[in-house]
Each structure stands twice: as C-alpha cells, then as structure tokens.
C-alpha cells in the first residue's frame, strides 16, 4: 500500500486531499469513523488516490493482502444502504457478478 | 409453513432461476464470489470486510471455506453465504427455522418438477448458521457459536455455510429469501452489499481463534 501511495503524483492542488486521506488512514487505524467528502472536476485523480490508500487496491479492484483483526477490538458497523429483498427483484438482478461501486 | 415465507418463495419459480443458477456455476468455476439479491454474498471462500466499509466484502481467494472452517481435505465443496443487515442481535433459532422450512419447500418443489436437472435432495443436516446470538447446524440444538468474539463479528450479517449437490444451486435463492424474510419478521433491515473484492493473501495477526468455536456441524466429517 505504501509503495502504491508513494508512487502517486503529488502537487499543490492535491495537498489538502492528501492531508485528509492521511488523517482518515490514521482514524481507521485507531478504529475511529472519519467521514470525508471530496468535490472537484472530473479525472484529476481523486478516486485513484482513495483507492490506493484505502486498502492497497490497485485500479482493477485487486489487492495483495488483507488484515484480519480481533473483533473484540473493532467497532462493528453495518452497510448503510437498505437492501431490496431478493423476492422483489427482477430476474436480471437476482445475481450480480461484479457489484463494484467506487467513490 | 410461515405465511410470509411461503408467499415469498412462491415467487421464486425454479424455471425463473435457471439463468441466475448458470451464473453461479460460472462464478464457482472461476473461484470468484457473487452477490445474490442485494444483501447476500456467495462464494466457496472465506470472506472478510473492512470494519469501516462493511458494504465491501473481500473474498480471500486462497482461503477455501470448507478447508478453513471445517478442515475438509477438498476445496470448493462448501458454499459460504453472508447476508448483511443492520446491526442487531438476530435470533439464530428463528432464522434457522425459516431456512429449514425454505429447504423443505425447495425439496418439495424440485422433486415435483420434471423439466430441470434439480431433484430436491438438499439435506438440511448439512447447513450451518451463525448470528450475533449463536449458531450451529440448523437441525441441531443450536447451542454453539456463543463465543463473544464470534458473536461480535456477526452483528451485521448472518453467516450460512452449507454443502449442496451441484444440481441444487437453485436452493441458494430459497435460503437467502428465507434469511431475509426472517430478518424482516424480526424487525431487522437487510442491508446492501456494494462491492466484492479479491484478496490474494491474508494476515492473521491474532490467528483465527476469535472466529472459531465448538460446533455440532456435520460438515466437519467427510460426506
């Protein structure tokens, strides 16, 4: 993760976002929720930065390793979005092979 | 049979499920995971999720669920379902009853039909469940899975592990529908999975001990 992160291009326009991302990484390490909202024009690399730092994923959504933590030392939260029950879904939504949703 | 469950399952005709079942077959062959409905993630691997982003499930591609959970010699034999919900203490006995009834219904429906390959031979003895309250084989005494760490990690999802004959993959939809129906009847909201990622290796700094407990599962022994 550090390797990929250090390979990102740093410039003044991204400095605040880098700072916020590093703050959120520290918050995650300390099991503190940290909400961040980023607005900018398209295609300047906001999402790439978050992908790389979030969990070591590359832009294909793959990552090399994950860390299994002790649940007694972790705050368990639920996914935020309510799910439509399976019986109410149309046929084409019964199975989703790649439900990727990036920032 | 429970009315809310029966009426829901009646909408899942086996013919309607054929394309979806074919997709699952392809996914298993590729060693990948898949989302069933919106709340469930299915694979034959161990799943993990980032505690800050529980809507994104990680499929550990080198950790077979049957080998890790039950020390089975062969890989790819055990289906692993995680059905997500709002954080709650979900009564595992209540959910297990729904799953048992859904399997009975599936076996009855599949046995009567003549067009498809499924035969209705799903054995409920080979289905295990775990929630934040407890777990075990759905046909057992359901007194296992009481370890605090194991319960904590299941506060946001119902875990189901099962052995299925390859012809009976349609029953997975009945099982997911049954768990969702049980959650709704308990007043617990199912929640949406929004991403599946694949992870090559896993670092277990505390070992798997927090995630294991005594079990009465029949999946441990060879089938």
PDB file of C-alpha atoms in Angstrom:
ATOM      1  CA  UNK A   1       0.000   0.000   0.000  1.00  0.00           C
ATOM      2  CA  UNK A   2       2.784   2.395   0.948  1.00  0.00           C
ATOM      3  CA  UNK A   3       4.522   1.611  -2.329  1.00  0.00           C
ATOM      4  CA  UNK A   4       1.495   2.472  -4.457  1.00  0.00           C
ATOM      5  CA  UNK A   5       0.749   5.542  -2.368  1.00  0.00           C
ATOM      6  CA  UNK A   6       4.265   6.899  -2.700  1.00  0.00           C
ATOM      7  CA  UNK A   7       4.018   6.499  -6.476  1.00  0.00           C
ATOM      8  CA  UNK A   8       1.089   8.897  -6.711  1.00  0.00           C
ATOM      9  CA  UNK A   9       1.902  12.272  -8.229  1.00  0.00           C
ATOM     10  CA  UNK A  10       1.947  14.942  -5.515  1.00  0.00           C
ATOM     11  CA  UNK A  11       1.306  18.556  -6.415  1.00  0.00           C
ATOM     12  CA  UNK A  12      -0.024  21.623  -4.653  1.00  0.00           C
ATOM     13  CA  UNK A  13      -3.568  21.216  -5.898  1.00  0.00           C
ATOM     14  CA  UNK A  14      -3.865  17.845  -4.179  1.00  0.00           C
ATOM     15  CA  UNK A  15      -2.142  18.740  -0.957  1.00  0.00           C
ATOM     16  CA  UNK A  16      -5.282  19.169   1.139  1.00  0.00           C
ATOM     17  CA  UNK A  17      -6.763  15.922  -0.132  1.00  0.00           C
ATOM     18  CA  UNK A  18      -3.553  14.055   0.670  1.00  0.00           C
ATOM     19  CA  UNK A  19      -3.670  15.506   4.172  1.00  0.00           C
ATOM     20  CA  UNK A  20      -7.302  14.474   4.683  1.00  0.00           C
ATOM     21  CA  UNK A  21      -6.647  10.984   3.334  1.00  0.00           C
ATOM     22  CA  UNK A  22      -3.748  10.513   5.726  1.00  0.00           C
ATOM     23  CA  UNK A  23      -5.939  11.738   8.587  1.00  0.00           C
ATOM     24  CA  UNK A  24      -8.599   9.208   7.612  1.00  0.00           C
ATOM     25  CA  UNK A  25      -5.978   6.432   7.444  1.00  0.00           C
ATOM     26  CA  UNK A  26      -4.900   7.306  10.983  1.00  0.00           C
ATOM     27  CA  UNK A  27      -8.543   7.340  12.070  1.00  0.00           C
ATOM     28  CA  UNK A  28      -9.085   3.863  10.611  1.00  0.00           C
ATOM     29  CA  UNK A  29      -6.003   2.533  12.392  1.00  0.00           C
ATOM     30  CA  UNK A  30      -7.472   3.868  15.638  1.00  0.00           C
ATOM     31  CA  UNK A  31     -10.965   2.499  14.930  1.00  0.00           C
ATOM     32  CA  UNK A  32     -12.492   5.952  14.655  1.00  0.00           C
ATOM     33  CA  UNK A  33     -15.032   6.725  11.923  1.00  0.00           C
ATOM     34  CA  UNK A  34     -13.891   9.574   9.689  1.00  0.00           C
ATOM     35  CA  UNK A  35     -16.191  10.931   7.014  1.00  0.00           C
ATOM     36  CA  UNK A  36     -14.710  12.720   4.035  1.00  0.00           C
ATOM     37  CA  UNK A  37     -16.429  14.338   1.083  1.00  0.00           C
ATOM     38  CA  UNK A  38     -14.452  15.449  -1.968  1.00  0.00           C
ATOM     39  CA  UNK A  39     -15.643  17.662  -4.802  1.00  0.00           C
ATOM     40  CA  UNK A  40     -13.564  18.598  -7.809  1.00  0.00           C
ATOM     41  CA  UNK A  41     -13.722  18.462 -11.598  1.00  0.00           C
ATOM     42  CA  UNK A  42     -13.586  15.023 -13.193  1.00  0.00           C
ATOM     43  CA  UNK A  43     -10.467  12.993 -13.982  1.00  0.00           C
ATOM     44  CA  UNK A  44      -7.919  14.715 -11.772  1.00  0.00           C
ATOM     45  CA  UNK A  45      -7.251  11.564  -9.745  1.00  0.00           C
ATOM     46  CA  UNK A  46      -9.393  11.935  -6.627  1.00  0.00           C
ATOM     47  CA  UNK A  47     -10.697   8.409  -6.742  1.00  0.00           C
ATOM     48  CA  UNK A  48      -7.346   6.863  -7.624  1.00  0.00           C
ATOM     49  CA  UNK A  49      -5.845   8.408  -4.501  1.00  0.00           C
ATOM     50  CA  UNK A  50      -8.588   6.975  -2.348  1.00  0.00           C
ATOM     51  CA  UNK A  51      -8.389   3.540  -3.985  1.00  0.00           C
ATOM     52  CA  UNK A  52      -4.713   3.280  -3.359  1.00  0.00           C
ATOM     53  CA  UNK A  53      -4.725   4.419   0.219  1.00  0.00           C
ATOM     54  CA  UNK A  54      -7.972   2.813   1.326  1.00  0.00           C
ATOM     55  CA  UNK A  55      -6.884  -0.811   1.332  1.00  0.00           C
ATOM     56  CA  UNK A  56      -3.992  -1.228  -1.018  1.00  0.00           C
ATOM     57  CA  UNK A  57      -6.193  -1.953  -4.022  1.00  0.00           C
ATOM     58  CA  UNK A  58      -4.987  -1.177  -7.480  1.00  0.00           C
ATOM     59  CA  UNK A  59      -7.286   0.316 -10.095  1.00  0.00           C
ATOM     60  CA  UNK A  60      -8.607  -3.140 -11.043  1.00  0.00           C
ATOM     61  CA  UNK A  61     -10.012  -3.640  -7.561  1.00  0.00           C
ATOM     62  CA  UNK A  62      -7.442  -6.246  -6.598  1.00  0.00           C
ATOM     63  CA  UNK A  63      -5.187  -6.128  -3.613  1.00  0.00           C
ATOM     64  CA  UNK A  64      -2.365  -8.269  -2.375  1.00  0.00           C
ATOM     65  CA  UNK A  65      -3.214  -8.735   1.250  1.00  0.00           C
ATOM     66  CA  UNK A  66      -5.814  -8.015   3.913  1.00  0.00           C
ATOM     67  CA  UNK A  67      -5.504  -7.942   7.676  1.00  0.00           C
ATOM     68  CA  UNK A  68      -7.920  -9.905   9.847  1.00  0.00           C
ATOM     69  CA  UNK A  69      -8.378  -8.098  13.143  1.00  0.00           C
ATOM     70  CA  UNK A  70      -9.704  -9.111  16.533  1.00  0.00           C
ATOM     71  CA  UNK A  71     -13.472  -8.357  16.509  1.00  0.00           C
ATOM     72  CA  UNK A  72     -13.390  -7.529  20.223  1.00  0.00           C
ATOM     73  CA  UNK A  73     -11.091  -4.602  19.449  1.00  0.00           C
ATOM     74  CA  UNK A  74     -13.087  -3.378  16.462  1.00  0.00           C
ATOM     75  CA  UNK A  75     -16.289  -1.391  16.138  1.00  0.00           C
ATOM     76  CA  UNK A  76     -18.739  -3.370  14.014  1.00  0.00           C
ATOM     77  CA  UNK A  77     -20.951  -1.257  11.767  1.00  0.00           C
ATOM     78  CA  UNK A  78     -23.484  -2.315   9.148  1.00  0.00           C
ATOM     79  CA  UNK A  79     -23.645  -1.428   5.459  1.00  0.00           C
ATOM     80  CA  UNK A  80     -25.541   1.831   5.191  1.00  0.00           C
ATOM     81  CA  UNK A  81     -27.883   1.182   2.285  1.00  0.00           C
ATOM     82  CA  UNK A  82     -31.112  -0.811   2.816  1.00  0.00           C
ATOM     83  CA  UNK A  83     -31.426  -3.866   0.575  1.00  0.00           C
ATOM     84  CA  UNK A  84     -34.439  -4.697  -1.538  1.00  0.00           C
ATOM     85  CA  UNK A  85     -35.442  -8.279  -0.620  1.00  0.00           C
ATOM     86  CA  UNK A  86     -34.460 -10.846  -3.229  1.00  0.00           C
ATOM     87  CA  UNK A  87     -38.043 -11.900  -3.877  1.00  0.00           C
ATOM     88  CA  UNK A  88     -38.881  -8.346  -5.021  1.00  0.00           C
ATOM     89  CA  UNK A  89     -36.031  -8.037  -7.513  1.00  0.00           C
ATOM     90  CA  UNK A  90     -36.389  -8.514 -11.280  1.00  0.00           C
ATOM     91  CA  UNK A  91     -34.767 -11.616 -12.759  1.00  0.00           C
ATOM     92  CA  UNK A  92     -31.710  -9.789 -14.073  1.00  0.00           C
ATOM     93  CA  UNK A  93     -30.860  -8.548 -10.580  1.00  0.00           C
ATOM     94  CA  UNK A  94     -31.017 -11.888  -8.791  1.00  0.00           C
ATOM     95  CA  UNK A  95     -27.292 -12.379  -9.381  1.00  0.00           C
ATOM     96  CA  UNK A  96     -24.701  -9.620  -9.716  1.00  0.00           C
ATOM     97  CA  UNK A  97     -21.216 -10.797 -10.571  1.00  0.00           C
ATOM     98  CA  UNK A  98     -19.330  -7.533 -10.061  1.00  0.00           C
ATOM     99  CA  UNK A  99     -21.252  -5.112  -7.886  1.00  0.00           C
ATOM    100  CA  UNK A 100     -18.318  -2.720  -7.708  1.00  0.00           C
ATOM    101  CA  UNK A 101     -19.095   0.770  -6.541  1.00  0.00           C
ATOM    102  CA  UNK A 102     -16.186   3.093  -6.072  1.00  0.00           C
ATOM    103  CA  UNK A 103     -16.266   6.642  -4.780  1.00  0.00           C
TER     104      UNK A 103
ATOM    105  CA  UNK B   1     -45.405 -23.129   6.897  1.00  0.00           C
ATOM    106  CA  UNK B   2     -44.874 -19.476   7.848  1.00  0.00           C
ATOM    107  CA  UNK B   3     -47.144 -17.360   5.637  1.00  0.00           C
ATOM    108  CA  UNK B   4     -44.705 -14.542   4.915  1.00  0.00           C
ATOM    109  CA  UNK B   5     -42.034 -17.038   3.877  1.00  0.00           C
ATOM    110  CA  UNK B   6     -44.374 -19.215   1.825  1.00  0.00           C
ATOM    111  CA  UNK B   7     -45.771 -16.316  -0.192  1.00  0.00           C
ATOM    112  CA  UNK B   8     -42.268 -15.034  -0.917  1.00  0.00           C
ATOM    113  CA  UNK B   9     -40.912 -18.407  -2.006  1.00  0.00           C
ATOM    114  CA  UNK B  10     -43.875 -18.941  -4.322  1.00  0.00           C
ATOM    115  CA  UNK B  11     -42.478 -16.091  -6.423  1.00  0.00           C
ATOM    116  CA  UNK B  12     -39.194 -17.930  -6.980  1.00  0.00           C
ATOM    117  CA  UNK B  13     -40.136 -20.474  -9.617  1.00  0.00           C
ATOM    118  CA  UNK B  14     -37.290 -22.824 -10.488  1.00  0.00           C
ATOM    119  CA  UNK B  15     -37.622 -22.082 -14.204  1.00  0.00           C
ATOM    120  CA  UNK B  16     -37.206 -18.392 -13.467  1.00  0.00           C
ATOM    121  CA  UNK B  17     -33.988 -19.115 -11.566  1.00  0.00           C
ATOM    122  CA  UNK B  18     -32.236 -21.037 -14.375  1.00  0.00           C
ATOM    123  CA  UNK B  19     -30.174 -18.119 -15.832  1.00  0.00           C
ATOM    124  CA  UNK B  20     -29.164 -16.999 -12.340  1.00  0.00           C
ATOM    125  CA  UNK B  21     -28.110 -20.544 -11.414  1.00  0.00           C
ATOM    126  CA  UNK B  22     -25.995 -20.766 -14.569  1.00  0.00           C
ATOM    127  CA  UNK B  23     -24.195 -17.572 -13.490  1.00  0.00           C
ATOM    128  CA  UNK B  24     -23.428 -19.084 -10.105  1.00  0.00           C
ATOM    129  CA  UNK B  25     -21.952 -22.162 -11.789  1.00  0.00           C
ATOM    130  CA  UNK B  26     -19.622 -19.939 -13.818  1.00  0.00           C
ATOM    131  CA  UNK B  27     -18.626 -17.991 -10.724  1.00  0.00           C
ATOM    132  CA  UNK B  28     -17.779 -21.129  -8.771  1.00  0.00           C
ATOM    133  CA  UNK B  29     -15.769 -22.471 -11.703  1.00  0.00           C
ATOM    134  CA  UNK B  30     -13.763 -19.243 -11.725  1.00  0.00           C
ATOM    135  CA  UNK B  31     -13.236 -19.357  -7.958  1.00  0.00           C
ATOM    136  CA  UNK B  32     -14.955 -15.989  -7.555  1.00  0.00           C
ATOM    137  CA  UNK B  33     -17.743 -14.543  -5.446  1.00  0.00           C
ATOM    138  CA  UNK B  34     -21.143 -13.231  -6.422  1.00  0.00           C
ATOM    139  CA  UNK B  35     -23.913 -11.153  -4.922  1.00  0.00           C
ATOM    140  CA  UNK B  36     -27.322 -12.833  -4.565  1.00  0.00           C
ATOM    141  CA  UNK B  37     -30.136 -10.326  -4.425  1.00  0.00           C
ATOM    142  CA  UNK B  38     -28.730  -7.207  -2.794  1.00  0.00           C
ATOM    143  CA  UNK B  39     -27.861  -8.349   0.708  1.00  0.00           C
ATOM    144  CA  UNK B  40     -26.031 -11.661   0.234  1.00  0.00           C
ATOM    145  CA  UNK B  41     -22.516 -12.531  -0.875  1.00  0.00           C
ATOM    146  CA  UNK B  42     -21.827 -16.087  -2.006  1.00  0.00           C
ATOM    147  CA  UNK B  43     -18.583 -17.907  -2.720  1.00  0.00           C
ATOM    148  CA  UNK B  44     -16.723 -21.041  -1.702  1.00  0.00           C
ATOM    149  CA  UNK B  45     -14.060 -18.899   0.002  1.00  0.00           C
ATOM    150  CA  UNK B  46     -13.629 -17.178   3.346  1.00  0.00           C
ATOM    151  CA  UNK B  47     -14.958 -13.609   3.388  1.00  0.00           C
ATOM    152  CA  UNK B  48     -13.629 -10.580   5.214  1.00  0.00           C
ATOM    153  CA  UNK B  49     -14.742  -6.996   5.340  1.00  0.00           C
ATOM    154  CA  UNK B  50     -13.183  -3.733   6.326  1.00  0.00           C
ATOM    155  CA  UNK B  51     -14.832  -2.668   9.576  1.00  0.00           C
ATOM    156  CA  UNK B  52     -15.158   0.857   8.184  1.00  0.00           C
ATOM    157  CA  UNK B  53     -16.654  -0.270   4.862  1.00  0.00           C
ATOM    158  CA  UNK B  54     -18.734  -3.357   5.612  1.00  0.00           C
ATOM    159  CA  UNK B  55     -20.621  -2.926   2.339  1.00  0.00           C
ATOM    160  CA  UNK B  56     -17.438  -4.029   0.528  1.00  0.00           C
ATOM    161  CA  UNK B  57     -16.740  -7.720   1.005  1.00  0.00           C
ATOM    162  CA  UNK B  58     -13.319  -9.206   0.436  1.00  0.00           C
ATOM    163  CA  UNK B  59     -13.184 -12.739  -0.943  1.00  0.00           C
ATOM    164  CA  UNK B  60      -9.976 -14.418   0.197  1.00  0.00           C
ATOM    165  CA  UNK B  61      -9.178 -16.362  -2.943  1.00  0.00           C
ATOM    166  CA  UNK B  62      -6.598 -18.639  -1.323  1.00  0.00           C
ATOM    167  CA  UNK B  63      -8.698 -19.464   1.758  1.00  0.00           C
ATOM    168  CA  UNK B  64     -11.254 -22.158   0.945  1.00  0.00           C
ATOM    169  CA  UNK B  65     -14.272 -22.007   3.268  1.00  0.00           C
ATOM    170  CA  UNK B  66     -14.541 -25.789   3.672  1.00  0.00           C
ATOM    171  CA  UNK B  67     -10.845 -26.207   4.392  1.00  0.00           C
ATOM    172  CA  UNK B  68     -10.615 -23.262   6.794  1.00  0.00           C
ATOM    173  CA  UNK B  69     -13.940 -23.658   8.653  1.00  0.00           C
ATOM    174  CA  UNK B  70     -14.179 -27.441   8.687  1.00  0.00           C
ATOM    175  CA  UNK B  71     -10.674 -28.689   7.846  1.00  0.00           C
ATOM    176  CA  UNK B  72     -12.006 -30.573   4.874  1.00  0.00           C
ATOM    177  CA  UNK B  73      -9.447 -32.090   2.523  1.00  0.00           C
ATOM    178  CA  UNK B  74     -11.025 -30.917  -0.733  1.00  0.00           C
ATOM    179  CA  UNK B  75     -11.634 -27.344  -1.793  1.00  0.00           C
ATOM    180  CA  UNK B  76     -14.728 -25.892  -3.445  1.00  0.00           C
ATOM    181  CA  UNK B  77     -17.234 -28.142  -1.662  1.00  0.00           C
ATOM    182  CA  UNK B  78     -18.753 -25.738   0.852  1.00  0.00           C
ATOM    183  CA  UNK B  79     -20.904 -22.763  -0.161  1.00  0.00           C
ATOM    184  CA  UNK B  80     -20.430 -19.717   2.044  1.00  0.00           C
ATOM    185  CA  UNK B  81     -23.195 -17.115   2.277  1.00  0.00           C
ATOM    186  CA  UNK B  82     -23.106 -13.879   4.240  1.00  0.00           C
ATOM    187  CA  UNK B  83     -26.421 -11.993   4.383  1.00  0.00           C
ATOM    188  CA  UNK B  84     -25.985  -8.433   5.653  1.00  0.00           C
ATOM    189  CA  UNK B  85     -28.358  -6.497   7.882  1.00  0.00           C
ATOM    190  CA  UNK B  86     -28.419  -3.552  10.267  1.00  0.00           C
ATOM    191  CA  UNK B  87     -26.505  -4.262  13.461  1.00  0.00           C
ATOM    192  CA  UNK B  88     -28.743  -6.385  15.676  1.00  0.00           C
ATOM    193  CA  UNK B  89     -28.878  -9.422  17.909  1.00  0.00           C
ATOM    194  CA  UNK B  90     -30.563 -11.773  15.453  1.00  0.00           C
ATOM    195  CA  UNK B  91     -32.115 -14.882  16.985  1.00  0.00           C
ATOM    196  CA  UNK B  92     -30.334 -17.718  15.183  1.00  0.00           C
ATOM    197  CA  UNK B  93     -33.014 -20.261  16.128  1.00  0.00           C
ATOM    198  CA  UNK B  94     -35.669 -18.115  14.467  1.00  0.00           C
ATOM    199  CA  UNK B  95     -33.602 -17.767  11.290  1.00  0.00           C
ATOM    200  CA  UNK B  96     -32.662 -21.457  11.306  1.00  0.00           C
ATOM    201  CA  UNK B  97     -36.349 -22.381  11.379  1.00  0.00           C
ATOM    202  CA  UNK B  98     -37.010 -20.231   8.309  1.00  0.00           C
ATOM    203  CA  UNK B  99     -34.056 -21.745   6.469  1.00  0.00           C
ATOM    204  CA  UNK B 100     -35.180 -25.266   7.373  1.00  0.00           C
ATOM    205  CA  UNK B 101     -38.676 -24.592   6.095  1.00  0.00           C
ATOM    206  CA  UNK B 102     -37.357 -22.999   2.911  1.00  0.00           C
ATOM    207  CA  UNK B 103     -35.237 -26.085   2.208  1.00  0.00           C
ATOM    208  CA  UNK B 104     -38.240 -28.350   2.821  1.00  0.00           C
ATOM    209  CA  UNK B 105     -40.264 -26.267   0.397  1.00  0.00           C
ATOM    210  CA  UNK B 106     -37.455 -26.285  -2.168  1.00  0.00           C
ATOM    211  CA  UNK B 107     -37.087 -30.071  -1.964  1.00  0.00           C
ATOM    212  CA  UNK B 108     -40.813 -30.494  -2.419  1.00  0.00           C
ATOM    213  CA  UNK B 109     -40.993 -28.127  -5.424  1.00  0.00           C
ATOM    214  CA  UNK B 110     -37.856 -29.504  -7.088  1.00  0.00           C
ATOM    215  CA  UNK B 111     -38.968 -33.089  -6.593  1.00  0.00           C
ATOM    216  CA  UNK B 112     -42.294 -32.443  -8.346  1.00  0.00           C
ATOM    217  CA  UNK B 113     -40.874 -30.766 -11.453  1.00  0.00           C
ATOM    218  CA  UNK B 114     -39.686 -32.783 -14.439  1.00  0.00           C
ATOM    219  CA  UNK B 115     -38.095 -30.191 -16.734  1.00  0.00           C
ATOM    220  CA  UNK B 116     -34.938 -29.276 -14.832  1.00  0.00           C
ATOM    221  CA  UNK B 117     -31.945 -31.184 -13.503  1.00  0.00           C
ATOM    222  CA  UNK B 118     -32.598 -30.356  -9.847  1.00  0.00           C
ATOM    223  CA  UNK B 119     -34.031 -33.230  -7.819  1.00  0.00           C
ATOM    224  CA  UNK B 120     -34.827 -31.675  -4.456  1.00  0.00           C
ATOM    225  CA  UNK B 121     -32.169 -33.516  -2.478  1.00  0.00           C
ATOM    226  CA  UNK B 122     -30.819 -30.720  -0.272  1.00  0.00           C
ATOM    227  CA  UNK B 123     -30.036 -32.137   3.158  1.00  0.00           C
ATOM    228  CA  UNK B 124     -30.723 -29.595   5.933  1.00  0.00           C
ATOM    229  CA  UNK B 125     -28.291 -31.508   8.157  1.00  0.00           C
ATOM    230  CA  UNK B 126     -25.523 -30.012   6.041  1.00  0.00           C
ATOM    231  CA  UNK B 127     -26.499 -26.399   6.690  1.00  0.00           C
ATOM    232  CA  UNK B 128     -24.859 -24.341   9.457  1.00  0.00           C
ATOM    233  CA  UNK B 129     -25.765 -20.871  10.633  1.00  0.00           C
ATOM    234  CA  UNK B 130     -24.172 -18.195  12.806  1.00  0.00           C
ATOM    235  CA  UNK B 131     -25.543 -14.872  14.026  1.00  0.00           C
ATOM    236  CA  UNK B 132     -24.638 -12.460  16.808  1.00  0.00           C
ATOM    237  CA  UNK B 133     -26.598 -14.640  19.226  1.00  0.00           C
ATOM    238  CA  UNK B 134     -25.257 -18.086  18.407  1.00  0.00           C
ATOM    239  CA  UNK B 135     -25.090 -20.747  15.779  1.00  0.00           C
ATOM    240  CA  UNK B 136     -24.637 -24.348  14.740  1.00  0.00           C
ATOM    241  CA  UNK B 137     -26.264 -26.930  12.495  1.00  0.00           C
ATOM    242  CA  UNK B 138     -29.821 -25.832  11.697  1.00  0.00           C
ATOM    243  CA  UNK B 139     -31.129 -29.287  12.593  1.00  0.00           C
ATOM    244  CA  UNK B 140     -29.085 -29.421  15.797  1.00  0.00           C
ATOM    245  CA  UNK B 141     -29.588 -27.925  19.250  1.00  0.00           C
ATOM    246  CA  UNK B 142     -28.178 -24.549  18.113  1.00  0.00           C
ATOM    247  CA  UNK B 143     -26.313 -24.059  21.352  1.00  0.00           C
ATOM    248  CA  UNK B 144     -22.930 -23.399  19.717  1.00  0.00           C
ATOM    249  CA  UNK B 145     -21.255 -20.274  18.420  1.00  0.00           C
ATOM    250  CA  UNK B 146     -21.547 -18.439  21.743  1.00  0.00           C
ATOM    251  CA  UNK B 147     -18.019 -17.098  21.910  1.00  0.00           C
ATOM    252  CA  UNK B 148     -18.124 -13.340  22.385  1.00  0.00           C
ATOM    253  CA  UNK B 149     -15.723 -12.513  19.545  1.00  0.00           C
ATOM    254  CA  UNK B 150     -17.628 -14.764  17.146  1.00  0.00           C
ATOM    255  CA  UNK B 151     -20.942 -13.130  18.102  1.00  0.00           C
ATOM    256  CA  UNK B 152     -19.487  -9.628  17.793  1.00  0.00           C
ATOM    257  CA  UNK B 153     -18.270 -10.150  14.251  1.00  0.00           C
ATOM    258  CA  UNK B 154     -21.723 -11.426  13.227  1.00  0.00           C
ATOM    259  CA  UNK B 155     -23.621  -8.380  14.492  1.00  0.00           C
ATOM    260  CA  UNK B 156     -24.066  -7.142  10.931  1.00  0.00           C
ATOM    261  CA  UNK B 157     -24.602 -10.353   8.992  1.00  0.00           C
ATOM    262  CA  UNK B 158     -25.993 -13.858   9.103  1.00  0.00           C
ATOM    263  CA  UNK B 159     -23.421 -16.459   8.130  1.00  0.00           C
ATOM    264  CA  UNK B 160     -24.597 -19.626   6.398  1.00  0.00           C
ATOM    265  CA  UNK B 161     -22.289 -22.455   5.321  1.00  0.00           C
ATOM    266  CA  UNK B 162     -23.658 -25.485   3.522  1.00  0.00           C
ATOM    267  CA  UNK B 163     -22.930 -28.433   1.339  1.00  0.00           C
ATOM    268  CA  UNK B 164     -25.032 -28.660  -1.803  1.00  0.00           C
ATOM    269  CA  UNK B 165     -25.129 -31.244  -4.566  1.00  0.00           C
ATOM    270  CA  UNK B 166     -24.112 -29.451  -7.805  1.00  0.00           C
ATOM    271  CA  UNK B 167     -27.628 -29.824  -9.227  1.00  0.00           C
ATOM    272  CA  UNK B 168     -29.262 -27.969  -6.334  1.00  0.00           C
ATOM    273  CA  UNK B 169     -27.801 -24.474  -6.630  1.00  0.00           C
ATOM    274  CA  UNK B 170     -31.328 -23.036  -7.053  1.00  0.00           C
ATOM    275  CA  UNK B 171     -31.908 -23.709  -3.375  1.00  0.00           C
ATOM    276  CA  UNK B 172     -29.452 -20.909  -2.532  1.00  0.00           C
ATOM    277  CA  UNK B 173     -32.093 -18.374  -3.579  1.00  0.00           C
ATOM    278  CA  UNK B 174     -34.633 -20.019  -1.296  1.00  0.00           C
ATOM    279  CA  UNK B 175     -32.153 -19.838   1.573  1.00  0.00           C
ATOM    280  CA  UNK B 176     -31.327 -16.169   1.002  1.00  0.00           C
ATOM    281  CA  UNK B 177     -35.031 -15.357   0.698  1.00  0.00           C
ATOM    282  CA  UNK B 178     -35.685 -17.260   3.925  1.00  0.00           C
ATOM    283  CA  UNK B 179     -32.987 -15.383   5.848  1.00  0.00           C
ATOM    284  CA  UNK B 180     -34.238 -12.050   4.519  1.00  0.00           C
ATOM    285  CA  UNK B 181     -37.817 -12.953   5.441  1.00  0.00           C
ATOM    286  CA  UNK B 182     -36.715 -13.923   8.940  1.00  0.00           C
ATOM    287  CA  UNK B 183     -34.831 -10.652   9.341  1.00  0.00           C
ATOM    288  CA  UNK B 184     -37.830  -8.622   8.201  1.00  0.00           C
ATOM    289  CA  UNK B 185     -40.154 -10.561  10.520  1.00  0.00           C
ATOM    290  CA  UNK B 186     -37.735  -9.840  13.367  1.00  0.00           C
ATOM    291  CA  UNK B 187     -37.825  -6.135  12.505  1.00  0.00           C
ATOM    292  CA  UNK B 188     -34.223  -6.115  11.278  1.00  0.00           C
ATOM    293  CA  UNK B 189     -33.467  -4.364   8.000  1.00  0.00           C
ATOM    294  CA  UNK B 190     -31.408  -6.250   5.376  1.00  0.00           C
ATOM    295  CA  UNK B 191     -28.577  -4.099   4.060  1.00  0.00           C
ATOM    296  CA  UNK B 192     -26.996  -3.809   0.652  1.00  0.00           C
ATOM    297  CA  UNK B 193     -23.621  -5.193  -0.390  1.00  0.00           C
ATOM    298  CA  UNK B 194     -21.953  -2.736  -2.740  1.00  0.00           C
ATOM    299  CA  UNK B 195     -18.737  -4.380  -3.774  1.00  0.00           C
ATOM    300  CA  UNK B 196     -16.794  -7.629  -3.908  1.00  0.00           C
ATOM    301  CA  UNK B 197     -13.008  -7.589  -3.985  1.00  0.00           C
ATOM    302  CA  UNK B 198     -10.496 -10.369  -4.263  1.00  0.00           C
ATOM    303  CA  UNK B 199      -7.574 -10.684  -1.915  1.00  0.00           C
ATOM    304  CA  UNK B 200      -4.632 -12.999  -2.528  1.00  0.00           C
ATOM    305  CA  UNK B 201      -3.193 -13.425   0.935  1.00  0.00           C
ATOM    306  CA  UNK B 202      -4.291 -12.794   4.454  1.00  0.00           C
ATOM    307  CA  UNK B 203      -2.508 -11.635   7.561  1.00  0.00           C
ATOM    308  CA  UNK B 204      -3.986 -13.162  10.719  1.00  0.00           C
ATOM    309  CA  UNK B 205      -2.202 -11.242  13.497  1.00  0.00           C
ATOM    310  CA  UNK B 206      -4.427 -12.740  16.188  1.00  0.00           C
ATOM    311  CA  UNK B 207      -4.932 -16.091  14.468  1.00  0.00           C
ATOM    312  CA  UNK B 208      -8.376 -17.455  13.645  1.00  0.00           C
ATOM    313  CA  UNK B 209      -9.173 -18.273  17.250  1.00  0.00           C
ATOM    314  CA  UNK B 210     -11.651 -15.367  17.708  1.00  0.00           C
ATOM    315  CA  UNK B 211     -13.617 -16.688  14.735  1.00  0.00           C
ATOM    316  CA  UNK B 212     -13.967 -20.286  15.852  1.00  0.00           C
ATOM    317  CA  UNK B 213     -15.989 -22.139  18.472  1.00  0.00           C
ATOM    318  CA  UNK B 214     -17.237 -25.625  19.244  1.00  0.00           C
ATOM    319  CA  UNK B 215     -19.692 -26.875  16.654  1.00  0.00           C
ATOM    320  CA  UNK B 216     -22.108 -29.737  16.060  1.00  0.00           C
ATOM    321  CA  UNK B 217     -21.750 -29.349  12.299  1.00  0.00           C
ATOM    322  CA  UNK B 218     -21.881 -32.406  10.104  1.00  0.00           C
ATOM    323  CA  UNK B 219     -19.757 -30.562   7.548  1.00  0.00           C
ATOM    324  CA  UNK B 220     -16.653 -31.342   9.577  1.00  0.00           C
ATOM    325  CA  UNK B 221     -16.825 -35.029   8.745  1.00  0.00           C
ATOM    326  CA  UNK B 222     -16.370 -36.238   5.191  1.00  0.00           C
ATOM    327  CA  UNK B 223     -19.580 -36.537   3.204  1.00  0.00           C
TER     328      UNK B 223
END
